[in-house]
CSV table of C-alpha atoms in Angstrom, one decimal:
chain,number,residue,atom,x,y,z
I,1,MET,CA,-326.0,-9.2,-30.4
I,2,ALA,CA,-326.7,-9.6,-34.1
I,3,ARG,CA,-326.1,-13.3,-33.6
I,4,ASP,CA,-328.8,-13.5,-31.0
I,5,MET,CA,-331.4,-11.8,-33.1
I,6,SER,CA,-334.0,-13.9,-34.9
I,7,ASP,CA,-334.5,-13.5,-38.6
I,8,ILE,CA,-337.6,-11.5,-38.0
I,9,ASP,CA,-335.8,-9.0,-35.8
I,10,ILE,CA,-333.1,-8.6,-38.3
I,11,LEU,CA,-335.6,-8.0,-41.1
I,12,LYS,CA,-337.5,-5.5,-39.0
I,13,MET,CA,-334.3,-3.6,-38.3
I,14,GLU,CA,-333.4,-3.5,-42.0
I,15,LEU,CA,-336.9,-2.4,-42.9
I,16,GLU,CA,-336.8,0.5,-40.5
I,17,GLN,CA,-333.4,1.5,-41.8
I,18,LEU,CA,-334.6,1.4,-45.5
I,19,LYS,CA,-337.6,3.6,-44.7
I,20,LYS,CA,-335.3,6.2,-43.3
I,21,GLU,CA,-332.9,6.0,-46.2
I,22,VAL,CA,-335.4,6.4,-49.0
I,23,SER,CA,-335.9,10.0,-48.0
I,24,THR,CA,-332.3,11.1,-47.6
I,25,PRO,CA,-331.2,14.1,-49.7
I,26,ARG,CA,-329.0,13.2,-52.7
I,27,GLU,CA,-327.0,15.2,-55.2
I,28,PRO,CA,-326.2,14.2,-58.8
I,29,VAL,CA,-323.0,12.2,-59.3
I,30,SER,CA,-321.7,14.8,-61.9
I,31,LYS,CA,-321.6,17.5,-59.2
I,32,THR,CA,-320.1,15.4,-56.4
I,33,SER,CA,-317.5,13.8,-58.7
I,34,LYS,CA,-316.4,17.2,-59.9
I,35,ASP,CA,-316.1,18.4,-56.3
I,36,THR,CA,-314.1,15.3,-55.4
I,37,MET,CA,-311.8,15.9,-58.4
I,38,ASP,CA,-311.3,19.6,-57.6
I,39,TRP,CA,-310.5,18.8,-54.0
I,40,CYS,CA,-308.0,16.1,-55.1
I,41,GLU,CA,-306.3,18.5,-57.6
I,42,ALA,CA,-306.0,21.2,-55.0
I,43,ALA,CA,-304.6,18.8,-52.4
I,44,SER,CA,-302.1,17.2,-54.9
I,45,CYS,CA,-299.4,19.8,-54.2
I,46,THR,CA,-299.4,18.7,-50.5
I,47,ASP,CA,-299.3,15.0,-51.3
I,48,LEU,CA,-295.7,14.0,-50.9
I,49,LEU,CA,-296.2,10.6,-52.6
I,50,ILE,CA,-297.2,12.3,-55.8
I,51,THR,CA,-294.9,15.4,-55.8
I,52,GLY,CA,-292.0,13.3,-54.5
I,53,VAL,CA,-289.7,14.3,-51.7
I,54,PRO,CA,-286.0,15.0,-52.2
I,55,ASP,CA,-283.9,12.2,-50.7
I,56,ASP,CA,-282.2,14.4,-48.0
I,57,LYS,CA,-285.6,15.5,-46.6
I,58,ASN,CA,-287.2,12.1,-46.5
I,59,PRO,CA,-286.4,10.3,-43.3
I,60,TYR,CA,-286.9,6.9,-44.9
I,61,LYS,CA,-284.9,7.4,-48.1
I,62,PRO,CA,-281.4,6.7,-46.7
I,63,GLU,CA,-281.6,3.0,-47.2
I,64,LYS,CA,-279.6,0.3,-45.4
I,65,GLY,CA,-276.2,0.8,-46.9
I,66,GLY,CA,-276.4,4.6,-47.2
I,67,TRP,CA,-273.7,6.3,-45.2
I,68,LYS,CA,-276.2,8.0,-42.9
I,69,ASN,CA,-277.6,4.7,-42.0
I,70,ILE,CA,-274.3,3.2,-41.4
I,71,MET,CA,-273.5,5.9,-38.9
I,72,LEU,CA,-276.9,5.3,-37.2
I,73,TYR,CA,-276.2,1.6,-37.2
I,74,LEU,CA,-272.8,2.0,-35.7
I,75,HIS,CA,-274.1,4.4,-33.1
I,76,ARG,CA,-276.8,2.0,-32.0
I,77,ASN,CA,-274.4,-0.9,-32.0
I,78,THR,CA,-271.3,0.7,-30.5
I,79,TRP,CA,-271.4,-1.2,-27.3
I,80,GLN,CA,-272.1,-4.4,-29.2
I,81,THR,CA,-269.2,-3.8,-31.6
I,82,TYR,CA,-266.9,-2.8,-28.7
I,83,CYS,CA,-267.7,-6.0,-26.9
I,84,SER,CA,-267.2,-8.1,-30.0
I,85,TYR,CA,-263.9,-6.4,-30.7
I,86,VAL,CA,-262.8,-6.9,-27.1
I,87,SER,CA,-263.7,-10.6,-27.3
I,88,LEU,CA,-262.0,-11.0,-30.6
I,89,PHE,CA,-258.8,-9.4,-29.3
I,90,THR,CA,-258.8,-11.5,-26.1
I,91,GLY,CA,-259.4,-14.6,-28.2
I,92,LEU,CA,-256.5,-13.8,-30.4
I,93,LYS,CA,-254.3,-13.1,-27.5
I,94,ARG,CA,-255.2,-16.5,-25.9
I,95,LEU,CA,-254.4,-18.2,-29.2
I,96,LYS,CA,-251.0,-16.5,-29.2
I,97,LEU,CA,-250.3,-17.6,-25.7
I,98,GLU,CA,-251.3,-21.2,-26.4
I,99,ARG,CA,-249.0,-21.3,-29.4
I,100,ARG,CA,-246.2,-19.9,-27.3
I,101,ASN,CA,-246.8,-22.5,-24.6
I,102,ARG,CA,-246.8,-25.3,-27.1
I,103,ARG,CA,-243.6,-24.1,-28.6
I,104,ASP,CA,-242.0,-23.9,-25.2
I,105,VAL,CA,-243.2,-27.3,-24.3
I,106,HIS,CA,-241.8,-28.7,-27.6
U,1,THR,CA,-376.5,-27.3,1.5
U,2,CYS,CA,-376.2,-25.3,4.7
U,3,GLU,CA,-373.9,-22.9,3.0
U,4,TYR,CA,-376.3,-22.5,0.1
U,5,ASN,CA,-379.0,-21.7,2.6
U,6,TYR,CA,-376.8,-19.1,4.2
U,7,VAL,CA,-376.2,-17.4,0.9
U,8,LEU,CA,-379.9,-17.4,0.1
U,9,SER,CA,-380.7,-15.9,3.4
U,10,CYS,CA,-378.1,-13.3,2.9
U,11,ILE,CA,-379.4,-12.4,-0.5
U,12,SER,CA,-383.0,-12.2,0.7
U,13,CYS,CA,-383.3,-9.0,2.6
U,14,GLU,CA,-383.9,-10.6,6.0
U,15,PRO,CA,-382.2,-8.6,8.6
U,16,ARG,CA,-379.4,-10.7,9.8
U,17,VAL,CA,-376.3,-10.1,11.8
U,18,LEU,CA,-373.3,-10.7,9.6
U,19,SER,CA,-371.0,-12.3,12.0
U,20,LEU,CA,-367.4,-13.3,11.2
U,21,GLN,CA,-368.4,-16.9,10.8
U,22,ASN,CA,-371.1,-16.0,8.3
U,23,ILE,CA,-368.7,-13.8,6.2
U,24,LEU,CA,-366.1,-16.6,6.1
U,25,SER,CA,-368.5,-19.2,5.0
U,26,LEU,CA,-369.8,-16.8,2.3
U,27,ILE,CA,-366.3,-16.3,0.9
U,28,LEU,CA,-365.6,-20.0,1.0
U,29,PHE,CA,-368.7,-20.7,-1.0
U,30,LEU,CA,-367.9,-18.0,-3.6
U,31,LEU,CA,-364.2,-19.0,-4.0
U,32,PRO,CA,-364.6,-22.3,-5.9
U,33,ALA,CA,-367.3,-20.7,-8.1
U,34,SER,CA,-365.1,-17.8,-9.1
U,35,ALA,CA,-362.2,-20.1,-9.7
U,36,LEU,CA,-364.4,-22.2,-12.0
U,37,THR,CA,-365.6,-19.2,-14.0
U,38,THR,CA,-362.1,-17.7,-14.5
U,39,GLY,CA,-360.8,-21.1,-15.6
U,40,ILE,CA,-363.5,-21.4,-18.2
U,41,TYR,CA,-362.8,-17.9,-19.4
U,42,MET,CA,-359.1,-18.5,-19.7
U,43,ILE,CA,-359.6,-21.7,-21.7
U,44,PHE,CA,-361.9,-20.0,-24.1
U,45,SER,CA,-359.8,-16.8,-24.5
U,46,THR,CA,-356.4,-18.4,-25.0
U,47,LYS,CA,-357.3,-21.0,-27.6
U,48,PRO,CA,-358.1,-18.6,-30.4
U,49,GLU,CA,-355.0,-16.5,-29.5
U,50,MET,CA,-352.6,-19.4,-29.7
U,51,ALA,CA,-354.1,-20.4,-33.1
U,52,THR,CA,-353.3,-17.0,-34.5
U,53,GLN,CA,-349.8,-17.0,-33.0
U,54,GLU,CA,-348.9,-20.2,-34.9
U,55,VAL,CA,-349.9,-18.6,-38.2
U,56,GLN,CA,-348.4,-15.1,-37.5
U,57,PRO,CA,-344.6,-15.9,-37.8
U,58,ASN,CA,-344.7,-17.2,-41.4
U,59,GLU,CA,-347.0,-14.4,-42.6
U,60,THR,CA,-344.9,-11.6,-41.0
U,61,LEU,CA,-341.7,-13.0,-42.4
U,62,THR,CA,-342.9,-13.1,-46.0
U,63,ASN,CA,-344.6,-9.7,-45.5
U,64,LEU,CA,-341.4,-8.1,-44.1
U,65,LYS,CA,-339.3,-9.6,-46.9
U,66,ALA,CA,-341.6,-8.4,-49.6
U,67,GLU,CA,-341.8,-4.9,-48.0
U,68,SER,CA,-338.0,-4.6,-47.7
U,69,ASP,CA,-337.5,-5.8,-51.3
U,70,THR,CA,-339.9,-3.1,-52.6
U,71,LEU,CA,-338.1,-0.5,-50.5
U,72,LYS,CA,-334.7,-1.7,-51.8
U,73,THR,CA,-335.8,-1.4,-55.4
U,74,LYS,CA,-337.3,2.1,-54.7
U,75,LEU,CA,-334.0,3.1,-53.1
U,76,GLU,CA,-332.1,1.9,-56.1
U,77,ASP,CA,-334.3,3.8,-58.4
U,78,GLU,CA,-333.9,7.0,-56.4
U,79,ARG,CA,-330.1,6.6,-56.5
U,80,ALA,CA,-330.0,5.6,-60.2
U,81,LYS,CA,-331.9,8.8,-61.1
U,82,LEU,CA,-328.9,10.9,-60.1
U,83,HIS,CA,-326.3,8.6,-61.6
U,84,ASP,CA,-325.8,10.7,-64.7
U,85,VAL,CA,-322.0,10.3,-65.2
U,86,GLU,CA,-319.2,8.0,-64.1
U,87,LEU,CA,-316.2,9.3,-62.0
U,88,HIS,CA,-313.6,8.2,-64.5
U,89,GLN,CA,-315.5,10.1,-67.3
U,90,VAL,CA,-315.3,13.3,-65.2
U,91,ALA,CA,-311.6,12.6,-64.5
U,92,GLU,CA,-310.6,12.2,-68.1
U,93,LYS,CA,-309.2,15.7,-68.3
U,94,VAL,CA,-307.0,15.1,-65.2
U,95,ASP,CA,-303.3,14.4,-65.9
U,96,GLY,CA,-302.2,10.8,-65.6
U,97,LEU,CA,-299.8,9.9,-62.9
U,98,GLY,CA,-296.2,9.3,-63.9
U,99,GLN,CA,-294.1,6.3,-63.1
U,100,PHE,CA,-294.7,5.3,-59.6
U,101,ILE,CA,-291.7,3.7,-57.8
U,102,MET,CA,-291.9,2.7,-54.2
U,103,LYS,CA,-289.6,0.4,-52.4
U,104,THR,CA,-289.4,-1.2,-48.9
U,105,ARG,CA,-287.3,1.2,-46.9
U,106,ARG,CA,-287.5,-0.5,-43.5
U,107,THR,CA,-288.4,-3.9,-42.4
U,108,LEU,CA,-289.6,-4.2,-38.8
U,109,LYS,CA,-288.8,-7.7,-37.5
U,110,GLY,CA,-289.6,-8.9,-34.1
U,111,HIS,CA,-293.1,-10.4,-34.0
U,112,GLY,CA,-293.2,-14.1,-33.4
U,113,ASN,CA,-296.4,-14.6,-35.4
U,114,LYS,CA,-298.8,-13.1,-37.9
U,115,VAL,CA,-299.0,-9.3,-37.7
U,116,LEU,CA,-302.8,-8.4,-37.5
U,117,CYS,CA,-303.0,-4.7,-37.0
U,118,MET,CA,-300.9,-1.6,-36.8
U,119,ASP,CA,-301.4,2.2,-36.2
U,120,TRP,CA,-299.2,5.3,-36.5
U,121,CYS,CA,-298.6,7.8,-33.8
U,122,LYS,CA,-299.4,11.5,-34.6
U,123,ASP,CA,-295.6,12.3,-34.3
U,124,LYS,CA,-295.2,10.5,-37.6
U,125,ARG,CA,-292.5,8.3,-36.2
U,126,ARG,CA,-293.9,5.7,-33.9
U,127,ILE,CA,-295.9,2.6,-34.8
U,128,VAL,CA,-297.8,0.2,-32.7
U,129,SER,CA,-298.5,-3.3,-34.0
U,130,SER,CA,-300.2,-6.3,-32.7
U,131,SER,CA,-299.9,-10.0,-33.6
U,132,GLN,CA,-301.5,-13.4,-33.2
U,133,ASP,CA,-299.2,-14.4,-30.4
U,134,GLY,CA,-300.6,-11.7,-28.1
U,135,LYS,CA,-297.7,-9.3,-28.4
U,136,VAL,CA,-298.2,-5.6,-28.9
U,137,ILE,CA,-295.0,-3.7,-29.8
U,138,VAL,CA,-294.3,0.0,-30.2
U,139,TRP,CA,-291.6,0.7,-32.8
U,140,ASP,CA,-289.6,3.7,-33.9
U,141,ALA,CA,-290.0,3.7,-37.7
U,142,PHE,CA,-286.9,5.7,-38.5
U,143,THR,CA,-284.5,3.5,-36.6
U,144,THR,CA,-286.5,0.3,-36.5
U,145,ASN,CA,-286.0,0.0,-32.7
U,146,LYS,CA,-288.5,-1.5,-30.4
U,147,GLU,CA,-289.5,1.0,-27.7
U,148,HIS,CA,-292.2,-0.9,-25.7
U,149,ALA,CA,-293.6,-4.4,-25.8
U,150,VAL,CA,-296.6,-5.7,-24.0
U,151,THR,CA,-297.9,-9.3,-23.8
U,152,MET,CA,-301.7,-9.5,-23.8
U,153,PRO,CA,-303.4,-12.3,-22.0
U,154,CYS,CA,-305.2,-13.4,-25.1
U,155,THR,CA,-304.0,-14.4,-28.6
U,156,TRP,CA,-305.2,-12.9,-31.9
U,157,VAL,CA,-304.9,-9.3,-31.0
U,158,MET,CA,-306.9,-8.0,-33.9
U,159,ALA,CA,-307.1,-4.3,-33.1
U,160,CYS,CA,-304.7,-1.8,-31.9
U,161,ALA,CA,-304.7,2.0,-31.9
U,162,TYR,CA,-302.4,4.8,-30.8
U,163,ALA,CA,-303.9,7.7,-28.7
U,164,PRO,CA,-303.7,11.1,-30.4
U,165,SER,CA,-301.4,12.4,-27.6
U,166,GLY,CA,-299.0,9.5,-28.1
U,167,CYS,CA,-299.2,8.6,-24.4
U,168,ALA,CA,-301.3,5.4,-24.7
U,169,VAL,CA,-302.2,2.5,-26.9
U,170,ALA,CA,-305.4,0.5,-27.0
U,171,CYS,CA,-305.6,-3.1,-28.1
U,172,GLY,CA,-308.0,-6.0,-28.0
U,173,GLY,CA,-309.0,-9.2,-29.7
U,174,LEU,CA,-310.3,-12.6,-28.6
U,175,ASP,CA,-310.6,-11.4,-25.0
U,176,ASN,CA,-313.8,-9.5,-26.1
U,177,LYS,CA,-312.5,-6.3,-24.5
U,178,CYS,CA,-310.4,-3.3,-25.3
U,179,SER,CA,-307.5,-2.5,-22.9
U,180,VAL,CA,-305.7,0.8,-22.8
U,181,TYR,CA,-302.0,0.8,-21.7
U,182,PRO,CA,-300.5,4.2,-20.8
U,183,LEU,CA,-296.9,4.4,-22.2
U,184,SER,CA,-294.2,5.7,-20.0
U,185,LEU,CA,-290.7,6.9,-20.9
U,186,ASP,CA,-289.2,4.4,-18.5
U,187,LYS,CA,-288.5,1.3,-20.6
U,188,ASN,CA,-288.2,-1.1,-17.7
U,189,GLU,CA,-291.6,-0.3,-16.3
U,190,ASN,CA,-294.1,-3.2,-16.6
U,191,LEU,CA,-296.8,-1.8,-18.8
U,192,ALA,CA,-299.1,-4.7,-18.1
U,193,ALA,CA,-299.5,-3.6,-14.5
U,194,LYS,CA,-301.1,-0.3,-15.6
U,195,LYS,CA,-303.6,-1.9,-18.0
U,196,LYS,CA,-307.2,-0.5,-18.0
U,197,SER,CA,-310.1,-2.4,-19.4
U,198,VAL,CA,-312.4,-0.1,-21.2
U,199,ALA,CA,-314.8,-1.9,-23.5
U,200,MET,CA,-316.7,-5.1,-22.9
U,201,HIS,CA,-318.3,-6.9,-25.9
U,202,THR,CA,-319.9,-10.3,-26.1
U,203,ASN,CA,-317.7,-11.4,-29.0
U,204,TYR,CA,-314.2,-10.7,-30.3
U,205,LEU,CA,-313.0,-7.1,-30.8
U,206,SER,CA,-312.3,-6.5,-34.5
U,207,ALA,CA,-311.3,-2.8,-34.6
U,208,CYS,CA,-310.8,0.1,-32.2
U,209,SER,CA,-309.9,3.8,-32.7
U,210,PHE,CA,-309.5,6.8,-30.4
U,211,THR,CA,-311.7,9.8,-31.3
U,212,ASN,CA,-310.1,13.2,-31.5
U,213,SER,CA,-309.1,13.0,-27.8
U,214,ASP,CA,-307.6,10.4,-25.5
U,215,MET,CA,-310.8,10.2,-23.6
U,216,GLN,CA,-313.1,8.3,-25.9
U,217,ILE,CA,-312.7,5.1,-27.8
U,218,LEU,CA,-314.8,3.7,-30.6
U,219,THR,CA,-314.8,-0.1,-30.9
U,220,SER,CA,-316.4,-2.6,-33.3
U,221,SER,CA,-317.0,-6.3,-32.4
U,222,GLY,CA,-317.9,-9.7,-33.8
U,223,ASP,CA,-321.2,-9.4,-32.0
U,224,GLY,CA,-322.4,-7.1,-34.7
U,225,THR,CA,-322.3,-3.8,-32.7
U,226,CYS,CA,-320.1,-0.8,-32.5
U,227,ALA,CA,-319.8,1.2,-29.3
U,228,LEU,CA,-318.4,4.4,-28.0
U,229,TRP,CA,-316.7,4.3,-24.6
U,230,ASP,CA,-315.3,6.7,-22.1
U,231,VAL,CA,-311.7,5.7,-21.3
U,232,GLU,CA,-311.6,7.1,-17.7
U,233,SER,CA,-314.7,5.4,-16.4
U,234,GLY,CA,-315.1,2.6,-18.8
U,235,GLN,CA,-318.7,3.6,-19.3
U,236,LEU,CA,-320.6,2.9,-22.5
U,237,LEU,CA,-321.6,6.3,-24.0
U,238,GLN,CA,-323.4,5.1,-27.2
U,239,SER,CA,-324.0,1.9,-28.9
U,240,PHE,CA,-324.7,1.4,-32.6
U,241,HIS,CA,-326.9,-1.5,-33.8
U,242,GLY,CA,-327.7,-2.1,-37.4
U,243,HIS,CA,-325.4,-4.8,-38.7
U,244,ALA,CA,-326.8,-8.2,-39.2
U,245,ALA,CA,-323.4,-10.0,-38.8
U,246,ASP,CA,-319.9,-9.4,-37.4
U,247,VAL,CA,-318.5,-5.8,-37.8
U,248,LEU,CA,-314.9,-6.1,-39.1
U,249,CYS,CA,-313.7,-2.5,-39.5
U,250,LEU,CA,-314.4,1.1,-38.8
U,251,ASP,CA,-313.0,4.5,-39.6
U,252,LEU,CA,-313.8,8.0,-38.2
U,253,ALA,CA,-314.5,11.0,-40.4
U,254,PRO,CA,-311.4,13.1,-40.8
U,255,SER,CA,-312.6,16.6,-39.8
U,256,GLU,CA,-312.2,17.9,-36.3
U,257,THR,CA,-315.9,18.7,-35.9
U,258,GLY,CA,-316.9,15.5,-37.6
U,259,ASN,CA,-319.0,13.2,-35.6
U,260,THR,CA,-319.7,10.4,-38.1
U,261,PHE,CA,-318.0,7.1,-38.7
U,262,VAL,CA,-318.3,4.3,-41.2
U,263,SER,CA,-318.3,0.6,-40.4
U,264,GLY,CA,-318.1,-2.5,-42.6
U,265,GLY,CA,-319.2,-6.0,-41.8
U,266,CYS,CA,-319.7,-9.6,-42.8
U,267,ASP,CA,-323.2,-8.8,-43.9
U,268,LYS,CA,-321.6,-7.1,-47.0
U,269,LYS,CA,-322.9,-3.7,-45.8
U,270,ALA,CA,-321.1,-0.5,-45.1
U,271,ASN,CA,-323.0,1.8,-42.7
U,272,VAL,CA,-322.4,5.4,-41.9
U,273,TRP,CA,-323.4,6.4,-38.4
U,274,ASP,CA,-324.0,9.6,-36.4
U,275,MET,CA,-322.0,9.3,-33.2
U,276,ARG,CA,-324.2,11.5,-31.1
U,277,SER,CA,-327.6,10.0,-31.9
U,278,GLY,CA,-326.5,6.4,-32.6
U,279,GLN,CA,-328.5,6.3,-35.8
U,280,CYS,CA,-327.4,4.8,-39.1
U,281,ILE,CA,-327.5,7.7,-41.6
U,282,GLN,CA,-326.6,5.8,-44.8
U,283,SER,CA,-326.1,2.2,-45.8
U,284,PHE,CA,-324.4,0.7,-48.9
U,285,GLU,CA,-324.7,-2.9,-50.0
U,286,THR,CA,-323.0,-3.5,-53.3
U,287,HIS,CA,-320.1,-5.7,-52.2
U,288,GLU,CA,-320.4,-9.4,-52.9
U,289,SER,CA,-318.6,-10.6,-49.8
U,290,ASP,CA,-317.4,-9.5,-46.3
U,291,ILE,CA,-316.0,-6.0,-46.1
U,292,ASN,CA,-312.6,-6.2,-44.5
U,293,SER,CA,-311.6,-2.6,-44.4
U,294,VAL,CA,-313.2,0.9,-44.8
U,295,ARG,CA,-311.4,4.2,-45.0
U,296,TYR,CA,-312.7,7.8,-45.4
U,297,TYR,CA,-311.5,9.9,-48.3
U,298,PRO,CA,-309.4,12.8,-47.0
U,299,SER,CA,-312.1,15.3,-47.8
U,300,GLY,CA,-314.7,13.4,-45.8
U,301,ASP,CA,-317.2,13.2,-48.6
U,302,ALA,CA,-316.5,9.7,-49.7
U,303,PHE,CA,-315.1,6.4,-48.4
U,304,ALA,CA,-313.4,3.3,-49.9
U,305,SER,CA,-313.9,-0.3,-48.9
U,306,GLY,CA,-311.9,-3.4,-49.5
U,307,SER,CA,-313.6,-6.8,-49.5
U,308,ASP,CA,-313.1,-10.5,-49.9
U,309,ASP,CA,-314.7,-10.3,-53.4
U,310,ALA,CA,-311.3,-9.0,-54.6
U,311,THR,CA,-312.6,-5.5,-55.3
U,312,CYS,CA,-312.2,-2.1,-53.7
U,313,ARG,CA,-315.1,0.3,-54.1
U,314,LEU,CA,-315.5,4.0,-53.7
U,315,TYR,CA,-318.8,5.3,-52.3
U,316,ASP,CA,-319.8,9.0,-52.5
U,317,LEU,CA,-321.7,10.1,-49.4
U,318,ARG,CA,-323.4,13.1,-51.0
U,319,ALA,CA,-324.5,11.2,-54.1
U,320,ASP,CA,-325.4,8.3,-51.8
U,321,ARG,CA,-324.0,5.6,-54.2
U,322,GLU,CA,-321.0,3.6,-55.3
U,323,VAL,CA,-319.1,5.7,-57.8
U,324,ALA,CA,-316.1,3.5,-58.7
U,325,ILE,CA,-314.9,-0.1,-58.5
U,326,TYR,CA,-311.2,-1.0,-58.5
U,327,SER,CA,-310.8,-4.5,-59.7
U,328,LYS,CA,-309.0,-6.5,-62.3
U,329,GLU,CA,-309.7,-10.0,-63.6
U,330,SER,CA,-306.2,-11.1,-62.6
U,331,ILE,CA,-306.9,-10.2,-59.0
U,332,ILE,CA,-308.8,-13.0,-57.4
U,333,PHE,CA,-307.8,-12.7,-53.7
U,334,GLY,CA,-309.6,-10.5,-51.3
U,335,ALA,CA,-308.4,-7.1,-50.2
U,336,SER,CA,-307.7,-7.0,-46.5
U,337,SER,CA,-306.9,-3.3,-46.0
U,338,VAL,CA,-307.1,0.0,-47.8
U,339,ASP,CA,-305.8,3.5,-47.3
U,340,PHE,CA,-305.7,6.8,-49.3
U,341,SER,CA,-302.8,9.0,-49.9
U,342,LEU,CA,-303.0,12.5,-48.5
U,343,SER,CA,-304.6,14.1,-51.5
U,344,GLY,CA,-306.8,11.1,-52.1
U,345,ARG,CA,-305.4,10.5,-55.6
U,346,LEU,CA,-303.9,7.1,-54.7
U,347,LEU,CA,-305.6,4.2,-53.1
U,348,PHE,CA,-303.3,1.5,-51.6
U,349,GLY,CA,-304.9,-1.9,-51.2
U,350,GLY,CA,-303.2,-4.8,-49.4
U,351,TYR,CA,-304.4,-8.1,-50.7
U,352,ASN,CA,-304.4,-11.7,-49.6
U,353,ASP,CA,-302.2,-12.7,-52.6
U,354,TYR,CA,-299.2,-11.1,-50.8
U,355,THR,CA,-299.1,-7.9,-53.0
U,356,ILE,CA,-300.1,-4.3,-52.5
U,357,ASN,CA,-301.9,-2.7,-55.5
U,358,VAL,CA,-301.8,1.1,-55.9
U,359,TRP,CA,-304.9,2.5,-57.7
U,360,ASP,CA,-305.5,5.9,-59.3
U,361,VAL,CA,-308.7,6.8,-57.5
U,362,LEU,CA,-310.1,9.3,-60.1
U,363,LYS,CA,-309.3,7.2,-63.3
U,364,GLY,CA,-310.0,3.8,-61.8
U,365,THR,CA,-306.8,2.3,-63.1
U,366,ARG,CA,-304.0,0.4,-61.4
U,367,VAL,CA,-300.8,2.5,-61.1
U,368,SER,CA,-298.4,-0.1,-59.7
U,369,ILE,CA,-298.1,-3.4,-57.8
U,370,LEU,CA,-295.7,-3.7,-54.8
U,371,PHE,CA,-294.2,-7.0,-54.1
U,372,GLY,CA,-292.2,-7.9,-51.0
U,373,HIS,CA,-294.3,-9.6,-48.4
U,374,GLU,CA,-294.1,-13.4,-48.1
U,375,ASN,CA,-297.6,-13.9,-46.9
U,376,ARG,CA,-300.9,-12.1,-47.0
U,377,VAL,CA,-300.9,-8.4,-46.2
U,378,SER,CA,-303.2,-7.9,-43.2
U,379,THR,CA,-303.0,-4.2,-42.5
U,380,LEU,CA,-301.9,-1.0,-44.2
U,381,ARG,CA,-301.8,2.6,-43.0
U,382,LEU,CA,-300.4,5.8,-44.4
U,383,SER,CA,-298.1,7.8,-42.1
U,384,PRO,CA,-299.7,11.1,-40.8
U,385,ASP,CA,-297.5,13.3,-42.9
U,386,GLY,CA,-298.0,11.2,-46.0
U,387,THR,CA,-294.3,10.5,-46.7
U,388,ALA,CA,-294.6,6.7,-46.4
U,389,PHE,CA,-297.0,3.9,-45.6
U,390,CYS,CA,-296.6,0.8,-43.4
U,391,SER,CA,-297.9,-2.6,-44.2
U,392,GLY,CA,-298.1,-5.5,-41.8
U,393,SER,CA,-298.3,-9.1,-42.9
U,394,TRP,CA,-298.8,-12.7,-41.9
U,395,ASP,CA,-295.1,-13.2,-42.6
U,396,HIS,CA,-294.4,-11.8,-39.1
U,397,THR,CA,-292.9,-8.5,-40.5
U,398,LEU,CA,-294.0,-4.9,-41.1
U,399,ARG,CA,-292.6,-3.0,-44.1
U,400,ILE,CA,-292.4,0.7,-44.5
U,401,TRP,CA,-292.6,1.8,-48.2
U,402,ALA,CA,-291.6,5.2,-49.4
C-alpha cells in the first residue's frame, strides 16, 4: 500500500506523525542510560554467555568427538552400522567363497 | 409559438382548466430552457475550479515539505536538549568483559539453498528454519536431527516463526501470505495437508511473529504495512500504516503485558507501534540505509537495529533518541540480523561479509568476531535460555555457537 500512495499522501502521513511526536514525553539520556546500565548489571548474573556454563551442564558443549557425542551418534546410527557390518560380513564371505571356488577350479 | 402562447395564458391569471395535455406541453417547453441554464452554470462554475486544481498540487507539495522539515528540526532540537551524556561515558565504571570465546558446536546441514530465516521453540531445543528453495525444516538442536519438513508452494520463504506452545509453525514469503502448519508427533503425516492461510498481503511477507499466544500473528510485508491477524478465523484485527517503503523486520516487546512492537523498513525508519490502537508512538530515522533487523533490549526500554549502512544502532525509547552506534571503519558490509544476550550486555550482529561481530552494548566496543560461515549470515537468534545462539546463512547451513 505504501507503493500505491502518491508523494503527497506519504508526506501528509509523515507530517501527521511528526506533529504527534513533537509532544511525546522524554527523559534525559543520563537517567535512562543509568537505568539501562543498572538493569544490565543486575541481569548479568543470569546471562550464561557472560558467566559461562560448566561443560557438563551445557547441552552444546560436548563437541563432535566427545565421548558423550560418540554414544549419541552410535545410538542414532545403530541400525545403519548394523546394516553396514552385515553387508561387510556377507561381502567378505562371498569373497572367501569365490577364492575357494577358483582354487577348486584350478 | 403555440406553446409560448400556452405558457403566457397559464401565467396570466385567466381561469383555465389544466388538462393533462396542457401540463405535458408546459413541461416540454420548460425542459430545454432548464437544460440550457444548468449547462451555462456548469461551464461557468467548473472552469475556475479546474484552474485552481492545476496550481494546487505543486503548492501543497512544497508547503508540506517545508512544514515537515521545520517539524523535523524542531523534533531534533527537543531531543538534543536532553542529550546530556553518552552511554559509553556512563558505562565507563562498568567492568570490561573478559576474553570471549565461542565456537560452532553444531552445524545443521540439510537445506538445499540459502537459509533465510530461523526461530527457536520455547523448549530451548527445537529450531525452525526456512530457505530459498521453499523448504521449512524443524530441527532438534541437541542432536541435529530433522524432525519435520514442509515444502511451501513458493520459493524465498523469508519469514518463519515458532508458536509459543511449540505446536505450530508459521511461514511465508513470495506467496504474499502467512501459512500456519500445526505440528504433529506423527512423522509420516503430511503437514502440507493441514496448512491454514492466515495473512493476506499485497506484496511479499518479510517477517512474522506469534504474539504471547498461539492465537494471534503479527506480520510485516513488502507493501509497507504491518498487520495483526487472528489465526483461527484468519481475520485482520489491526493494521499499521506509516512506513513509506517495504517493512523488512519486526520485533515484539518482551514483557507479558507489553502491547507494543517495533518495525524497521527500507525507508530507513524504525517505528514503534501500539498494537491496540494501531498508532505509531515513536519513530527514529538516523540510519543511512535500509534497516534489515530490529530487536528489543531485554528490559523493553530500548531496541537495536542493524542496517545496510554497516552499522548497528541502539535507540532508547524513554529518551526518544539514538544512544549508541556500533560500527568500525573496517566493517563495510551491511548487518542483516541482530540479537541481544539475556542480560543485554552483548549484541550479536550477523553481517554480509560472512562474519558475526559481538559488541559490548554499554561500552560500544567490539568484543569478538566469529568466523565460520562461507556466505553471508542472513539470520541470527539467541536461544530462549541464553546458552547459545543460532545463525543461518546463504551457505545452506545453520550453526549453533556456544
